[in-house]
Amino acid sequence: MKILNIIEAAYRGTIEEQDDTILWLTTIMKGAGGDFTVLVRGNAINHCVTSQDCSGLSFGGWEQMQPPRLASDTATLIDKGVEIHYVAEDAAERGLRPGDMVPGVKPISRDAVADLCNAHDQVWHW
Amino acid sequence: MAERKTLTFAVMDPPFETARSTTLLRLLDIAVRRGHNINVFAYEGAVYLPFALQKAHPNPAHGRNAEEENHVLTKDLIAAVMATAERAGTKFDWVNCGMCVDERGADQAIPGVRRGSPADLLKMAQESDNTLVIGTR
């Protein structure tokens, strides 16, 4: 069964979870034998931007030594065989160019999203 | 009755925060009343939906005590839906994400709730006619 995970909510609990919760969920379920594709859209396309860096967070004497690394997590998911798409128009609207994105993520036009949904047995919109 | 389906719900919102939790519980209630088999995977704050230590409180704005207020506790609504499913002889399987439980200290759930992992969500979805995600926004 092919499942399309659409991630649209950006940076949801990311600092506390040290992950994007749905990229993480997809990674674990892929490891459990699931057949997944990911589509990021809206503000969540920023999960695939290589230059992001949220290190340096500290509270009093406590310092976060393992900040979220969403671009790296995205690349790991691609390495595991998960196709990751992003909506090209959403990237353009935010001033992001293809070269800003993690290598291997694939642009898809807004018009093609319906076909992508149709190519999957279940569509989970997070 | 229409053909019995198996439906999976993946949910993220905690109780008492958004109307999405209420929507989820209404959908579960309707689906169970119609005789469908139900799976729920509670992820992140949703593990508090069946939290056993929820307590009703009075409502001073309404001038009612806790009993008069009939304060809504999601754990009671879930238990009621579970009871409906049991009477109907349909399956109702609620899985709390174990890591989400641990990081929140939400390890006291009502009877019938079990601890699991994302692998359970995958299995539930694979055995279902369809899956509805209700994510936090």
Short mmCIF file of C-alpha atoms in Angstrom, two decimals:
data_model
loop_
_atom_site.label_atom_id
_atom_site.label_comp_id
_atom_site.label_asym_id
_atom_site.label_seq_id
_atom_site.Cartn_x
_atom_site.Cartn_y
_atom_site.Cartn_z
CA MET A 1 0.00 0.00 0.00
CA LYS A 2 1.41 3.36 -1.04
CA ILE A 3 0.88 6.25 1.35
CA LEU A 4 1.39 9.94 0.57
CA ASN A 5 2.26 12.06 3.59
CA ILE A 6 1.50 15.71 2.90
CA ILE A 7 3.26 17.98 5.38
CA GLU A 8 1.87 21.50 5.43
CA ALA A 9 2.29 22.64 9.05
CA ALA A 10 5.81 23.99 9.45
CA TYR A 11 8.05 23.66 12.49
CA ARG A 12 5.37 22.09 14.65
CA GLY A 13 6.99 21.42 18.02
CA THR A 14 10.31 21.20 16.22
CA ILE A 15 12.58 22.64 18.89
CA GLU A 16 11.16 20.48 21.66
CA GLU A 17 10.97 17.34 19.54
CA GLN A 18 14.34 17.93 17.82
CA ASP A 19 12.58 16.80 14.65
CA ASP A 20 9.75 17.57 12.38
CA THR A 21 7.28 15.16 13.89
CA ILE A 22 6.01 13.88 10.54
CA LEU A 23 9.42 13.46 8.92
CA TRP A 24 10.31 11.46 12.04
CA LEU A 25 7.10 9.44 11.88
CA THR A 26 7.70 8.69 8.21
CA THR A 27 11.27 7.58 8.91
CA ILE A 28 10.13 5.15 11.60
CA MET A 29 7.28 3.75 9.51
CA LYS A 30 9.55 3.39 6.49
CA GLY A 31 11.81 1.32 8.74
CA ALA A 32 8.78 -0.78 9.64
CA GLY A 33 8.23 -1.64 5.99
CA GLY A 34 5.90 1.15 4.85
CA ASP A 35 5.85 2.51 1.31
CA PHE A 36 5.79 6.27 1.63
CA THR A 37 6.07 9.40 -0.47
CA VAL A 38 6.29 12.84 1.12
CA LEU A 39 4.96 16.10 -0.26
CA VAL A 40 5.89 19.30 1.56
CA ARG A 41 3.88 22.37 0.77
CA GLY A 42 3.19 25.82 2.14
CA ASN A 43 5.57 26.98 4.83
CA ALA A 44 6.69 23.39 5.44
CA ILE A 45 8.79 23.45 2.28
CA ASN A 46 11.36 25.24 4.42
CA HIS A 47 12.05 21.86 6.03
CA CYS A 48 14.00 21.06 2.85
CA VAL A 49 16.17 24.20 2.81
CA THR A 50 19.81 23.31 3.34
CA SER A 51 21.01 26.58 4.90
CA GLN A 52 18.72 26.55 7.94
CA ASP A 53 20.42 26.42 11.30
CA CYS A 54 18.66 26.57 14.65
CA SER A 55 21.62 25.66 16.83
CA GLY A 56 22.70 27.79 19.78
CA LEU A 57 19.55 27.59 21.87
CA SER A 58 20.21 27.86 25.60
CA PHE A 59 18.23 28.48 28.76
CA GLY A 60 20.30 29.51 31.75
CA GLY A 61 23.01 26.91 32.01
CA TRP A 62 21.21 24.43 29.79
CA GLU A 63 22.32 24.25 26.18
CA GLN A 64 20.79 22.30 23.31
CA MET A 65 23.62 20.24 21.88
CA GLN A 66 21.41 18.31 19.45
CA PRO A 67 19.23 20.84 17.68
CA PRO A 68 16.81 19.78 14.96
CA ARG A 69 18.49 19.24 11.61
CA LEU A 70 15.57 19.03 9.24
CA ALA A 71 17.57 19.27 6.02
CA SER A 72 19.73 16.38 7.15
CA ASP A 73 16.64 14.41 8.19
CA THR A 74 15.14 15.08 4.77
CA ALA A 75 18.29 13.78 3.07
CA THR A 76 18.26 10.69 5.29
CA LEU A 77 14.70 9.93 4.27
CA ILE A 78 15.65 10.22 0.58
CA ASP A 79 18.57 7.85 1.21
CA LYS A 80 16.10 5.36 2.66
CA GLY A 81 14.18 5.39 -0.62
CA VAL A 82 11.40 7.85 0.15
CA GLU A 83 10.59 10.29 -2.66
CA ILE A 84 10.17 13.83 -1.37
CA HIS A 85 8.39 16.45 -3.45
CA TYR A 86 7.78 20.13 -2.81
CA VAL A 87 5.31 22.46 -4.46
CA ALA A 88 7.37 24.62 -6.80
CA GLU A 89 5.02 27.59 -6.66
CA ASP A 90 5.18 27.61 -2.85
CA ALA A 91 8.97 27.75 -3.04
CA ALA A 92 8.93 30.56 -5.61
CA GLU A 93 6.48 32.59 -3.53
CA ARG A 94 8.91 32.40 -0.63
CA GLY A 95 11.95 33.36 -2.70
CA LEU A 96 13.42 29.87 -2.58
CA ARG A 97 15.26 28.51 -5.59
CA PRO A 98 15.88 24.86 -6.48
CA GLY A 99 19.51 25.29 -5.44
CA ASP A 100 18.37 26.17 -1.92
CA MET A 101 16.81 22.77 -1.45
CA VAL A 102 18.23 19.46 -0.24
CA PRO A 103 19.60 17.53 -3.24
CA GLY A 104 17.12 14.93 -4.35
CA VAL A 105 13.90 16.67 -3.39
CA LYS A 106 11.72 17.07 -6.45
CA PRO A 107 9.70 20.13 -7.45
CA ILE A 108 6.13 19.49 -8.49
CA SER A 109 3.64 22.01 -9.79
CA ARG A 110 0.51 22.77 -7.84
CA ASP A 111 -1.50 21.40 -10.77
CA ALA A 112 0.22 18.02 -10.44
CA VAL A 113 -0.66 17.49 -6.77
CA ALA A 114 -3.97 15.82 -7.62
CA ASP A 115 -2.20 13.30 -9.85
CA LEU A 116 0.29 12.61 -7.08
CA CYS A 117 -2.61 11.94 -4.69
CA ASN A 118 -4.23 9.64 -7.24
CA ALA A 119 -1.03 7.62 -7.49
CA HIS A 120 -1.33 6.60 -3.83
CA ASP A 121 -3.71 4.33 -1.94
CA GLN A 122 -3.99 6.62 1.06
CA VAL A 123 -3.28 10.32 1.48
CA TRP A 124 -2.46 11.61 4.95
CA HIS A 125 -2.57 15.39 5.24
CA TRP A 126 -0.64 16.53 8.28
CA MET B 1 -26.58 -1.33 8.12
CA ALA B 2 -24.14 -0.43 5.38
CA GLU B 3 -21.12 -2.63 4.81
CA ARG B 4 -18.83 -2.68 7.83
CA LYS B 5 -15.61 -0.76 7.23
CA THR B 6 -12.40 -0.52 9.18
CA LEU B 7 -11.30 3.07 9.67
CA THR B 8 -8.10 4.44 11.14
CA PHE B 9 -7.74 7.87 12.68
CA ALA B 10 -4.36 9.48 13.38
CA VAL B 11 -4.66 12.44 15.71
CA MET B 12 -2.29 14.95 17.28
CA ASP B 13 -4.18 17.59 19.26
CA PRO B 14 -4.39 17.55 23.06
CA PRO B 15 -7.75 17.92 24.80
CA PHE B 16 -9.19 21.31 25.81
CA GLU B 17 -7.26 23.21 23.15
CA THR B 18 -9.04 23.02 19.81
CA ALA B 19 -12.33 21.93 18.30
CA ARG B 20 -10.47 19.29 16.31
CA SER B 21 -10.50 16.98 19.33
CA THR B 22 -14.26 17.33 19.59
CA THR B 23 -14.59 16.68 15.87
CA LEU B 24 -12.51 13.52 16.23
CA LEU B 25 -14.68 12.22 19.07
CA ARG B 26 -17.87 12.99 17.16
CA LEU B 27 -16.56 11.11 14.12
CA LEU B 28 -15.60 8.15 16.29
CA ASP B 29 -19.02 8.10 17.92
CA ILE B 30 -20.84 8.19 14.57
CA ALA B 31 -18.59 5.55 13.05
CA VAL B 32 -19.06 3.19 16.00
CA ARG B 33 -22.84 3.73 16.02
CA ARG B 34 -22.84 2.72 12.36
CA GLY B 35 -21.04 -0.50 13.22
CA HIS B 36 -17.62 0.23 11.78
CA ASN B 37 -14.36 -1.07 13.22
CA ILE B 38 -12.15 1.72 14.52
CA ASN B 39 -8.44 2.20 15.08
CA VAL B 40 -7.02 5.34 16.66
CA PHE B 41 -3.36 6.28 16.78
CA ALA B 42 -2.81 9.12 19.26
CA TYR B 43 0.36 11.02 18.48
CA GLU B 44 1.97 13.88 20.40
CA GLY B 45 -0.47 15.77 22.65
CA ALA B 46 -3.36 13.52 21.69
CA VAL B 47 -2.08 10.93 24.15
CA TYR B 48 -3.73 13.11 26.79
CA LEU B 49 -7.19 12.51 25.32
CA PRO B 50 -7.64 9.25 27.30
CA PHE B 51 -5.53 10.40 30.28
CA ALA B 52 -7.02 8.75 33.36
CA LEU B 53 -6.23 11.57 35.79
CA GLN B 54 -8.41 14.18 34.07
CA LYS B 55 -10.67 15.80 36.68
CA ALA B 56 -13.91 17.67 36.31
CA HIS B 57 -13.94 21.16 37.78
CA PRO B 58 -16.69 23.58 38.79
CA ASN B 59 -17.48 26.55 36.57
CA PRO B 60 -17.76 29.76 38.59
CA ALA B 61 -18.78 31.71 35.50
CA HIS B 62 -21.86 29.50 35.26
CA GLY B 63 -22.35 29.32 39.02
CA ARG B 64 -22.34 25.52 38.89
CA ASN B 65 -20.33 22.92 40.75
CA ALA B 66 -18.47 20.19 38.91
CA GLU B 67 -21.39 17.78 39.01
CA GLU B 68 -23.95 20.35 37.90
CA GLU B 69 -21.63 21.53 35.15
CA ASN B 70 -21.33 17.98 33.78
CA HIS B 71 -17.85 19.00 32.74
CA VAL B 72 -16.64 17.32 29.57
CA LEU B 73 -13.66 15.05 30.05
CA THR B 74 -12.34 13.45 26.87
CA LYS B 75 -11.41 10.28 28.76
CA ASP B 76 -15.11 9.79 29.60
CA LEU B 77 -16.19 10.38 26.01
CA ILE B 78 -13.65 7.84 24.78
CA ALA B 79 -14.77 5.33 27.39
CA ALA B 80 -18.38 5.85 26.29
CA VAL B 81 -17.50 5.24 22.64
CA MET B 82 -15.53 2.15 23.65
CA ALA B 83 -18.56 0.86 25.53
CA THR B 84 -20.77 1.40 22.47
CA ALA B 85 -18.30 -0.57 20.36
CA GLU B 86 -18.20 -3.37 22.90
CA ARG B 87 -22.00 -3.64 22.96
CA ALA B 88 -22.06 -3.67 19.17
CA GLY B 89 -19.33 -6.28 18.98
CA THR B 90 -17.11 -4.11 16.83
CA LYS B 91 -13.42 -3.49 17.19
CA PHE B 92 -12.17 -0.31 18.86
CA ASP B 93 -8.40 -0.14 19.21
CA TRP B 94 -6.81 2.98 20.71
CA VAL B 95 -3.00 3.14 20.63
CA ASN B 96 -1.05 5.88 22.37
CA CYS B 97 2.39 6.63 20.90
CA GLY B 98 4.72 5.39 23.63
CA MET B 99 7.45 7.98 23.21
CA CYS B 100 4.84 10.74 23.20
CA VAL B 101 3.49 9.31 26.46
CA ASP B 102 6.93 9.18 28.06
CA GLU B 103 7.97 12.73 27.26
CA ARG B 104 4.71 14.00 28.71
CA GLY B 105 4.43 11.70 31.71
CA ALA B 106 1.01 10.69 30.38
CA ASP B 107 1.33 7.04 31.26
CA GLN B 108 -1.97 6.63 33.08
CA ALA B 109 -4.62 6.00 30.48
CA ILE B 110 -8.13 4.60 30.87
CA PRO B 111 -8.63 0.84 30.42
CA GLY B 112 -8.66 -0.26 26.81
CA VAL B 113 -5.90 2.09 25.71
CA ARG B 114 -2.64 0.43 24.78
CA ARG B 115 0.88 1.70 24.24
CA GLY B 116 2.41 1.41 20.79
CA SER B 117 4.63 2.90 18.13
CA PRO B 118 4.39 4.30 14.60
CA ALA B 119 4.64 0.71 13.38
CA ASP B 120 1.17 0.22 14.87
CA LEU B 121 -0.14 3.15 12.84
CA LEU B 122 1.31 1.61 9.69
CA LYS B 123 -0.26 -1.77 10.47
CA MET B 124 -3.60 -0.17 11.30
CA ALA B 125 -3.59 1.76 8.03
CA GLN B 126 -2.64 -1.29 6.01
CA GLU B 127 -5.59 -3.19 7.47
CA SER B 128 -8.07 -0.34 7.03
CA ASP B 129 -10.35 0.81 4.27
CA ASN B 130 -9.07 4.32 4.81
CA THR B 131 -7.19 6.59 7.20
CA LEU B 132 -8.04 10.09 8.32
CA VAL B 133 -5.31 12.30 9.74
CA ILE B 134 -6.34 15.13 12.04
CA GLY B 135 -3.11 17.00 12.61
CA THR B 136 -2.27 19.94 14.80
CA ARG B 137 -2.35 23.27 12.94
#
